[in-house]
Amino acid sequence: TQLLEQSPQFLSIQEGENLTVYCNSSSVFSSLQWYRQEPGEGPVLLVTVVTGGEVKKLKRLTFQFGDARKDSSLHITAAQPGDTGLYLCAGAQAAGNKLTFGGGTRVLVKP
Amino acid sequence: KAGVTQTPRYLIKTRGQQVTLSCSPISGHRSVSWYQQTPGQGLQFLFEYFSETQRNKGNFPGRFSGRQFSNSRSEMNVSTLELGDSALYLCASSLSAGNYGYTFGSGTRLTVV
């Protein structure tokens, strides 16, 4: 069974601070996807990382895929209240037609 | 273009009943996946359909079933509902394999009483 461990489970920070969310597994994934989910809505794709060691930036968000394609991190610089939400990492198998989700990190950015 | 549409948004059913949920994927997307989201278990994969064929199935009992039509629309059915089936059911679509990401619908919130 492939498992993705996300940490921390909950983060509460002040506006302007930085934060990092981690996603770890003992399994290799063909891709690692990050989603953000708001209450009452479905997850929204933020980024997909495919190559080991890959780093992608999306404005103030930086995503990294581990060299061995088993772990990933999401770093937010100068967080804003609009970054509040549930962040989910999800790993895709080689066939790509099933996602294994981490437990999620609930981020609260206070103004 | 229109996103993934799930109907209904909310549903209340009695234990023992059955329910059918509907999902219309993004136009041109042929892969439709279903996930169950609960506070305790998070997001868990139910099944995935591509061109009317089930390609992958999660670890759920046979009470959970699905199908996909020729226009890529999909339905999932849960029979003999149990209290533990209360959850947010999410549908996601992608062009083919989902290696590069999925588009999720807003979900159907099912409450079993």
PDB file of C-alpha atoms in Angstrom:
ATOM      1  CA  THR A   1       0.000   0.000   0.000  1.00  0.00           C
ATOM      2  CA  GLN A   2       1.406   3.373  -0.992  1.00  0.00           C
ATOM      3  CA  LEU A   3       1.142   6.000   1.726  1.00  0.00           C
ATOM      4  CA  LEU A   4       1.841   9.720   1.712  1.00  0.00           C
ATOM      5  CA  GLU A   5       2.546  11.373   5.039  1.00  0.00           C
ATOM      6  CA  GLN A   6       1.947  15.089   5.201  1.00  0.00           C
ATOM      7  CA  SER A   7       3.264  17.349   7.936  1.00  0.00           C
ATOM      8  CA  PRO A   8       2.343  19.338   9.808  1.00  0.00           C
ATOM      9  CA  GLN A   9      -1.381  18.648  10.020  1.00  0.00           C
ATOM     10  CA  PHE A  10      -2.137  22.221  10.987  1.00  0.00           C
ATOM     11  CA  LEU A  11      -0.283  25.536  10.663  1.00  0.00           C
ATOM     12  CA  SER A  12      -1.391  28.885  12.028  1.00  0.00           C
ATOM     13  CA  ILE A  13       0.809  31.843  11.124  1.00  0.00           C
ATOM     14  CA  GLN A  14       0.668  35.613  10.853  1.00  0.00           C
ATOM     15  CA  GLU A  15       0.441  37.387   7.539  1.00  0.00           C
ATOM     16  CA  GLY A  16       3.923  37.943   6.105  1.00  0.00           C
ATOM     17  CA  GLU A  17       5.503  34.840   7.646  1.00  0.00           C
ATOM     18  CA  ASN A  18       6.867  31.918   5.642  1.00  0.00           C
ATOM     19  CA  LEU A  19       5.709  28.319   5.869  1.00  0.00           C
ATOM     20  CA  THR A  20       6.706  24.909   4.562  1.00  0.00           C
ATOM     21  CA  VAL A  21       4.561  21.809   4.148  1.00  0.00           C
ATOM     22  CA  TYR A  22       6.155  18.395   3.722  1.00  0.00           C
ATOM     23  CA  CYS A  23       4.953  15.307   1.923  1.00  0.00           C
ATOM     24  CA  ASN A  24       6.871  12.054   2.434  1.00  0.00           C
ATOM     25  CA  SER A  25       6.562   8.471   1.263  1.00  0.00           C
ATOM     26  CA  SER A  26       8.577   5.275   1.109  1.00  0.00           C
ATOM     27  CA  SER A  27       7.213   4.721  -2.410  1.00  0.00           C
ATOM     28  CA  VAL A  28       8.296   6.193  -5.709  1.00  0.00           C
ATOM     29  CA  PHE A  29       5.714   8.183  -7.627  1.00  0.00           C
ATOM     30  CA  SER A  30       5.716   9.067 -11.300  1.00  0.00           C
ATOM     31  CA  SER A  31       4.436  12.515 -10.414  1.00  0.00           C
ATOM     32  CA  LEU A  32       3.528  14.499  -7.319  1.00  0.00           C
ATOM     33  CA  GLN A  33       0.636  16.912  -7.441  1.00  0.00           C
ATOM     34  CA  TRP A  34      -0.288  19.675  -5.012  1.00  0.00           C
ATOM     35  CA  TYR A  35      -3.848  20.851  -4.548  1.00  0.00           C
ATOM     36  CA  ARG A  36      -5.557  23.472  -2.412  1.00  0.00           C
ATOM     37  CA  GLN A  37      -9.083  22.940  -1.193  1.00  0.00           C
ATOM     38  CA  GLU A  38     -11.444  25.521   0.262  1.00  0.00           C
ATOM     39  CA  PRO A  39     -14.439  24.586   2.443  1.00  0.00           C
ATOM     40  CA  GLY A  40     -17.335  23.175   0.438  1.00  0.00           C
ATOM     41  CA  GLU A  41     -15.332  22.939  -2.773  1.00  0.00           C
ATOM     42  CA  GLY A  42     -13.234  20.373  -4.573  1.00  0.00           C
ATOM     43  CA  PRO A  43      -9.420  20.472  -4.615  1.00  0.00           C
ATOM     44  CA  VAL A  44      -7.836  22.810  -7.144  1.00  0.00           C
ATOM     45  CA  LEU A  45      -4.577  21.779  -8.804  1.00  0.00           C
ATOM     46  CA  LEU A  46      -1.662  24.091  -7.987  1.00  0.00           C
ATOM     47  CA  VAL A  47       1.235  22.285  -9.619  1.00  0.00           C
ATOM     48  CA  THR A  48       2.511  18.933 -10.856  1.00  0.00           C
ATOM     49  CA  VAL A  49       6.153  17.921 -10.459  1.00  0.00           C
ATOM     50  CA  VAL A  50       7.450  15.026 -12.512  1.00  0.00           C
ATOM     51  CA  THR A  51      11.242  14.970 -12.518  1.00  0.00           C
ATOM     52  CA  GLY A  52      13.335  14.098  -9.457  1.00  0.00           C
ATOM     53  CA  GLY A  53      14.921  17.257  -8.050  1.00  0.00           C
ATOM     54  CA  GLU A  54      12.506  19.470  -9.935  1.00  0.00           C
ATOM     55  CA  VAL A  55      11.678  22.881  -8.481  1.00  0.00           C
ATOM     56  CA  LYS A  56       8.670  24.883  -9.652  1.00  0.00           C
ATOM     57  CA  LYS A  57       7.641  28.369  -8.613  1.00  0.00           C
ATOM     58  CA  LEU A  58       4.161  29.798  -8.722  1.00  0.00           C
ATOM     59  CA  LYS A  59       4.346  33.412  -7.542  1.00  0.00           C
ATOM     60  CA  ARG A  60       5.050  33.104  -3.797  1.00  0.00           C
ATOM     61  CA  LEU A  61       4.755  29.293  -3.801  1.00  0.00           C
ATOM     62  CA  THR A  62       7.779  27.048  -4.387  1.00  0.00           C
ATOM     63  CA  PHE A  63       7.360  23.326  -4.953  1.00  0.00           C
ATOM     64  CA  GLN A  64      10.159  20.791  -4.861  1.00  0.00           C
ATOM     65  CA  PHE A  65      10.219  17.107  -5.819  1.00  0.00           C
ATOM     66  CA  GLY A  66      12.821  14.970  -4.068  1.00  0.00           C
ATOM     67  CA  ASP A  67      15.652  13.453  -6.075  1.00  0.00           C
ATOM     68  CA  ALA A  68      14.299   9.941  -5.493  1.00  0.00           C
ATOM     69  CA  ARG A  69      10.716  11.037  -6.320  1.00  0.00           C
ATOM     70  CA  LYS A  70       9.498   9.907  -2.896  1.00  0.00           C
ATOM     71  CA  ASP A  71       8.979  13.266  -1.206  1.00  0.00           C
ATOM     72  CA  SER A  72       7.987  16.822  -1.927  1.00  0.00           C
ATOM     73  CA  SER A  73       7.674  20.165  -0.208  1.00  0.00           C
ATOM     74  CA  LEU A  74       5.634  23.306  -0.621  1.00  0.00           C
ATOM     75  CA  HIS A  75       7.060  26.584   0.614  1.00  0.00           C
ATOM     76  CA  ILE A  76       5.022  29.779   0.808  1.00  0.00           C
ATOM     77  CA  THR A  77       6.858  33.068   1.147  1.00  0.00           C
ATOM     78  CA  ALA A  78       5.222  36.046   2.845  1.00  0.00           C
ATOM     79  CA  ALA A  79       1.921  34.253   3.368  1.00  0.00           C
ATOM     80  CA  GLN A  80      -1.307  36.184   2.911  1.00  0.00           C
ATOM     81  CA  PRO A  81      -4.805  35.519   4.304  1.00  0.00           C
ATOM     82  CA  GLY A  82      -5.818  34.372   0.813  1.00  0.00           C
ATOM     83  CA  ASP A  83      -3.399  31.435   1.200  1.00  0.00           C
ATOM     84  CA  THR A  84      -5.645  29.984   3.912  1.00  0.00           C
ATOM     85  CA  GLY A  85      -6.930  26.539   2.985  1.00  0.00           C
ATOM     86  CA  LEU A  86      -6.319  22.814   3.021  1.00  0.00           C
ATOM     87  CA  TYR A  87      -3.185  21.854   1.116  1.00  0.00           C
ATOM     88  CA  LEU A  88      -3.082  18.324  -0.241  1.00  0.00           C
ATOM     89  CA  CYS A  89      -0.270  16.423  -1.878  1.00  0.00           C
ATOM     90  CA  ALA A  90      -1.108  13.508  -4.130  1.00  0.00           C
ATOM     91  CA  GLY A  91       1.103  10.943  -5.791  1.00  0.00           C
ATOM     92  CA  ALA A  92       0.347   9.348  -9.133  1.00  0.00           C
ATOM     93  CA  GLN A  93       1.389   5.810  -9.998  1.00  0.00           C
ATOM     94  CA  ALA A  94       3.163   4.982 -13.234  1.00  0.00           C
ATOM     95  CA  ALA A  95      -0.133   4.307 -14.986  1.00  0.00           C
ATOM     96  CA  GLY A  96      -1.298   7.668 -13.726  1.00  0.00           C
ATOM     97  CA  ASN A  97      -4.927   6.788 -13.302  1.00  0.00           C
ATOM     98  CA  LYS A  98      -5.076   6.774  -9.514  1.00  0.00           C
ATOM     99  CA  LEU A  99      -3.988   9.348  -6.956  1.00  0.00           C
ATOM    100  CA  THR A 100      -2.859   8.573  -3.439  1.00  0.00           C
ATOM    101  CA  PHE A 101      -3.505  11.604  -1.245  1.00  0.00           C
ATOM    102  CA  GLY A 102      -1.717  12.754   1.854  1.00  0.00           C
ATOM    103  CA  GLY A 103      -3.791  13.595   4.909  1.00  0.00           C
ATOM    104  CA  GLY A 104      -3.638  17.318   4.191  1.00  0.00           C
ATOM    105  CA  THR A 105      -2.249  20.377   5.946  1.00  0.00           C
ATOM    106  CA  ARG A 106      -4.700  22.969   7.119  1.00  0.00           C
ATOM    107  CA  VAL A 107      -3.113  26.421   6.831  1.00  0.00           C
ATOM    108  CA  LEU A 108      -4.535  29.480   8.554  1.00  0.00           C
ATOM    109  CA  VAL A 109      -2.957  32.844   7.786  1.00  0.00           C
ATOM    110  CA  LYS A 110      -4.108  35.526  10.199  1.00  0.00           C
ATOM    111  CA  PRO A 111      -4.137  39.183   9.126  1.00  0.00           C
TER     112      PRO A 111
ATOM    113  CA  LYS B   1     -14.789  26.191 -20.745  1.00  0.00           C
ATOM    114  CA  ALA B   2     -17.143  24.626 -18.226  1.00  0.00           C
ATOM    115  CA  GLY B   3     -15.584  22.799 -15.311  1.00  0.00           C
ATOM    116  CA  VAL B   4     -16.468  19.440 -13.831  1.00  0.00           C
ATOM    117  CA  THR B   5     -20.130  19.425 -12.848  1.00  0.00           C
ATOM    118  CA  GLN B   6     -21.445  17.216 -10.079  1.00  0.00           C
ATOM    119  CA  THR B   7     -25.093  16.791  -9.190  1.00  0.00           C
ATOM    120  CA  PRO B   8     -26.691  16.983  -6.778  1.00  0.00           C
ATOM    121  CA  ARG B   9     -24.598  19.168  -4.454  1.00  0.00           C
ATOM    122  CA  TYR B  10     -26.298  17.907  -1.312  1.00  0.00           C
ATOM    123  CA  LEU B  11     -28.188  14.735  -0.542  1.00  0.00           C
ATOM    124  CA  ILE B  12     -29.754  13.275   2.578  1.00  0.00           C
ATOM    125  CA  LYS B  13     -30.617   9.588   2.536  1.00  0.00           C
ATOM    126  CA  THR B  14     -31.797   7.030   5.041  1.00  0.00           C
ATOM    127  CA  ARG B  15     -29.736   4.009   6.019  1.00  0.00           C
ATOM    128  CA  GLY B  16     -30.472   1.093   3.705  1.00  0.00           C
ATOM    129  CA  GLN B  17     -31.435   3.228   0.721  1.00  0.00           C
ATOM    130  CA  GLN B  18     -29.397   3.572  -2.435  1.00  0.00           C
ATOM    131  CA  VAL B  19     -28.101   6.689  -4.135  1.00  0.00           C
ATOM    132  CA  THR B  20     -26.814   7.688  -7.571  1.00  0.00           C
ATOM    133  CA  LEU B  21     -24.427  10.587  -8.055  1.00  0.00           C
ATOM    134  CA  SER B  22     -23.658  12.180 -11.402  1.00  0.00           C
ATOM    135  CA  CYS B  23     -20.536  13.752 -12.875  1.00  0.00           C
ATOM    136  CA  SER B  24     -20.060  15.595 -16.158  1.00  0.00           C
ATOM    137  CA  PRO B  25     -16.358  15.985 -16.982  1.00  0.00           C
ATOM    138  CA  ILE B  26     -14.704  18.815 -18.834  1.00  0.00           C
ATOM    139  CA  SER B  27     -15.450  18.552 -22.540  1.00  0.00           C
ATOM    140  CA  GLY B  28     -12.835  16.360 -24.195  1.00  0.00           C
ATOM    141  CA  HIS B  29     -11.736  14.696 -20.963  1.00  0.00           C
ATOM    142  CA  ARG B  30     -12.141  10.948 -21.236  1.00  0.00           C
ATOM    143  CA  SER B  31     -10.925   9.892 -17.793  1.00  0.00           C
ATOM    144  CA  VAL B  32     -13.255  10.259 -14.822  1.00  0.00           C
ATOM    145  CA  SER B  33     -12.255   9.315 -11.277  1.00  0.00           C
ATOM    146  CA  TRP B  34     -14.247   9.229  -8.077  1.00  0.00           C
ATOM    147  CA  TYR B  35     -12.974   9.923  -4.572  1.00  0.00           C
ATOM    148  CA  GLN B  36     -14.529   9.811  -1.135  1.00  0.00           C
ATOM    149  CA  GLN B  37     -13.478  12.473   1.370  1.00  0.00           C
ATOM    150  CA  THR B  38     -14.135  12.119   5.099  1.00  0.00           C
ATOM    151  CA  PRO B  39     -12.581  13.926   8.080  1.00  0.00           C
ATOM    152  CA  GLY B  40     -11.129  10.689   9.409  1.00  0.00           C
ATOM    153  CA  GLN B  41      -9.803   9.036   6.250  1.00  0.00           C
ATOM    154  CA  GLY B  42      -9.150  12.018   4.001  1.00  0.00           C
ATOM    155  CA  LEU B  43      -9.425  11.517   0.249  1.00  0.00           C
ATOM    156  CA  GLN B  44      -9.660   7.909  -0.853  1.00  0.00           C
ATOM    157  CA  PHE B  45      -9.794   6.601  -4.405  1.00  0.00           C
ATOM    158  CA  LEU B  46     -12.968   4.790  -5.415  1.00  0.00           C
ATOM    159  CA  PHE B  47     -12.561   4.032  -9.122  1.00  0.00           C
ATOM    160  CA  GLU B  48     -11.527   5.426 -12.470  1.00  0.00           C
ATOM    161  CA  TYR B  49     -13.171   5.113 -15.862  1.00  0.00           C
ATOM    162  CA  PHE B  50     -11.762   5.740 -19.296  1.00  0.00           C
ATOM    163  CA  SER B  51     -13.762   5.299 -22.495  1.00  0.00           C
ATOM    164  CA  GLU B  52     -16.547   3.508 -20.600  1.00  0.00           C
ATOM    165  CA  THR B  53     -14.136   0.977 -19.053  1.00  0.00           C
ATOM    166  CA  GLN B  54     -13.178   0.773 -15.396  1.00  0.00           C
ATOM    167  CA  ARG B  55      -9.378   0.901 -15.348  1.00  0.00           C
ATOM    168  CA  ASN B  56      -8.735   0.952 -11.638  1.00  0.00           C
ATOM    169  CA  LYS B  57     -10.653   0.340  -8.438  1.00  0.00           C
ATOM    170  CA  GLY B  58      -9.966   1.266  -4.840  1.00  0.00           C
ATOM    171  CA  ASN B  59     -10.539  -0.766  -1.691  1.00  0.00           C
ATOM    172  CA  PHE B  60     -14.235  -0.193  -1.222  1.00  0.00           C
ATOM    173  CA  PRO B  61     -16.977  -2.802  -0.824  1.00  0.00           C
ATOM    174  CA  GLY B  62     -19.057  -3.946  -3.766  1.00  0.00           C
ATOM    175  CA  ARG B  63     -21.879  -1.648  -2.639  1.00  0.00           C
ATOM    176  CA  PHE B  64     -19.955   1.077  -4.425  1.00  0.00           C
ATOM    177  CA  SER B  65     -20.202   0.894  -8.187  1.00  0.00           C
ATOM    178  CA  GLY B  66     -19.926   3.191 -11.132  1.00  0.00           C
ATOM    179  CA  ARG B  67     -20.189   3.496 -14.848  1.00  0.00           C
ATOM    180  CA  GLN B  68     -19.250   5.813 -17.657  1.00  0.00           C
ATOM    181  CA  PHE B  69     -21.309   6.652 -20.700  1.00  0.00           C
ATOM    182  CA  SER B  70     -20.196   7.191 -24.285  1.00  0.00           C
ATOM    183  CA  ASN B  71     -20.228  10.970 -23.759  1.00  0.00           C
ATOM    184  CA  SER B  72     -17.788  10.489 -20.823  1.00  0.00           C
ATOM    185  CA  ARG B  73     -20.380  11.418 -18.211  1.00  0.00           C
ATOM    186  CA  SER B  74     -20.152   9.155 -15.205  1.00  0.00           C
ATOM    187  CA  GLU B  75     -22.363   7.987 -12.402  1.00  0.00           C
ATOM    188  CA  MET B  76     -21.574   6.283  -9.154  1.00  0.00           C
ATOM    189  CA  ASN B  77     -24.034   4.265  -7.154  1.00  0.00           C
ATOM    190  CA  VAL B  78     -23.991   3.277  -3.521  1.00  0.00           C
ATOM    191  CA  SER B  79     -26.464   0.612  -2.450  1.00  0.00           C
ATOM    192  CA  THR B  80     -27.629  -0.312   1.041  1.00  0.00           C
ATOM    193  CA  LEU B  81     -26.335   2.920   2.515  1.00  0.00           C
ATOM    194  CA  GLU B  82     -24.613   2.876   5.892  1.00  0.00           C
ATOM    195  CA  LEU B  83     -24.042   5.757   8.294  1.00  0.00           C
ATOM    196  CA  GLY B  84     -20.322   5.564   7.506  1.00  0.00           C
ATOM    197  CA  ASP B  85     -20.985   6.378   3.866  1.00  0.00           C
ATOM    198  CA  SER B  86     -21.643   9.979   4.846  1.00  0.00           C
ATOM    199  CA  ALA B  87     -18.942  11.915   3.032  1.00  0.00           C
ATOM    200  CA  LEU B  88     -18.077  14.378   0.312  1.00  0.00           C
ATOM    201  CA  TYR B  89     -17.912  12.479  -2.973  1.00  0.00           C
ATOM    202  CA  LEU B  90     -15.628  14.109  -5.499  1.00  0.00           C
ATOM    203  CA  CYS B  91     -15.365  13.521  -9.205  1.00  0.00           C
ATOM    204  CA  ALA B  92     -12.234  14.427 -11.138  1.00  0.00           C
ATOM    205  CA  SER B  93     -11.527  14.442 -14.851  1.00  0.00           C
ATOM    206  CA  SER B  94      -8.425  14.470 -17.014  1.00  0.00           C
ATOM    207  CA  LEU B  95      -7.601  14.057 -20.681  1.00  0.00           C
ATOM    208  CA  SER B  96      -6.224  10.540 -20.381  1.00  0.00           C
ATOM    209  CA  ALA B  97      -3.980   9.416 -17.539  1.00  0.00           C
ATOM    210  CA  GLY B  98      -3.827  11.862 -14.692  1.00  0.00           C
ATOM    211  CA  ASN B  99      -0.094  12.181 -14.415  1.00  0.00           C
ATOM    212  CA  TYR B 100      -0.269  15.905 -15.024  1.00  0.00           C
ATOM    213  CA  GLY B 101      -3.181  16.690 -12.788  1.00  0.00           C
ATOM    214  CA  TYR B 102      -6.913  16.430 -12.431  1.00  0.00           C
ATOM    215  CA  THR B 103      -9.755  18.908 -12.413  1.00  0.00           C
ATOM    216  CA  PHE B 104     -12.136  18.250  -9.562  1.00  0.00           C
ATOM    217  CA  GLY B 105     -15.791  19.074  -9.270  1.00  0.00           C
ATOM    218  CA  SER B 106     -17.269  20.736  -6.195  1.00  0.00           C
ATOM    219  CA  GLY B 107     -18.508  17.403  -4.910  1.00  0.00           C
ATOM    220  CA  THR B 108     -21.724  15.911  -3.632  1.00  0.00           C
ATOM    221  CA  ARG B 109     -22.197  16.063   0.125  1.00  0.00           C
ATOM    222  CA  LEU B 110     -24.008  12.854   1.116  1.00  0.00           C
ATOM    223  CA  THR B 111     -25.487  12.542   4.578  1.00  0.00           C
ATOM    224  CA  VAL B 112     -26.883   9.182   5.664  1.00  0.00           C
ATOM    225  CA  VAL B 113     -29.264   9.298   8.624  1.00  0.00           C
TER     226      VAL B 113
END
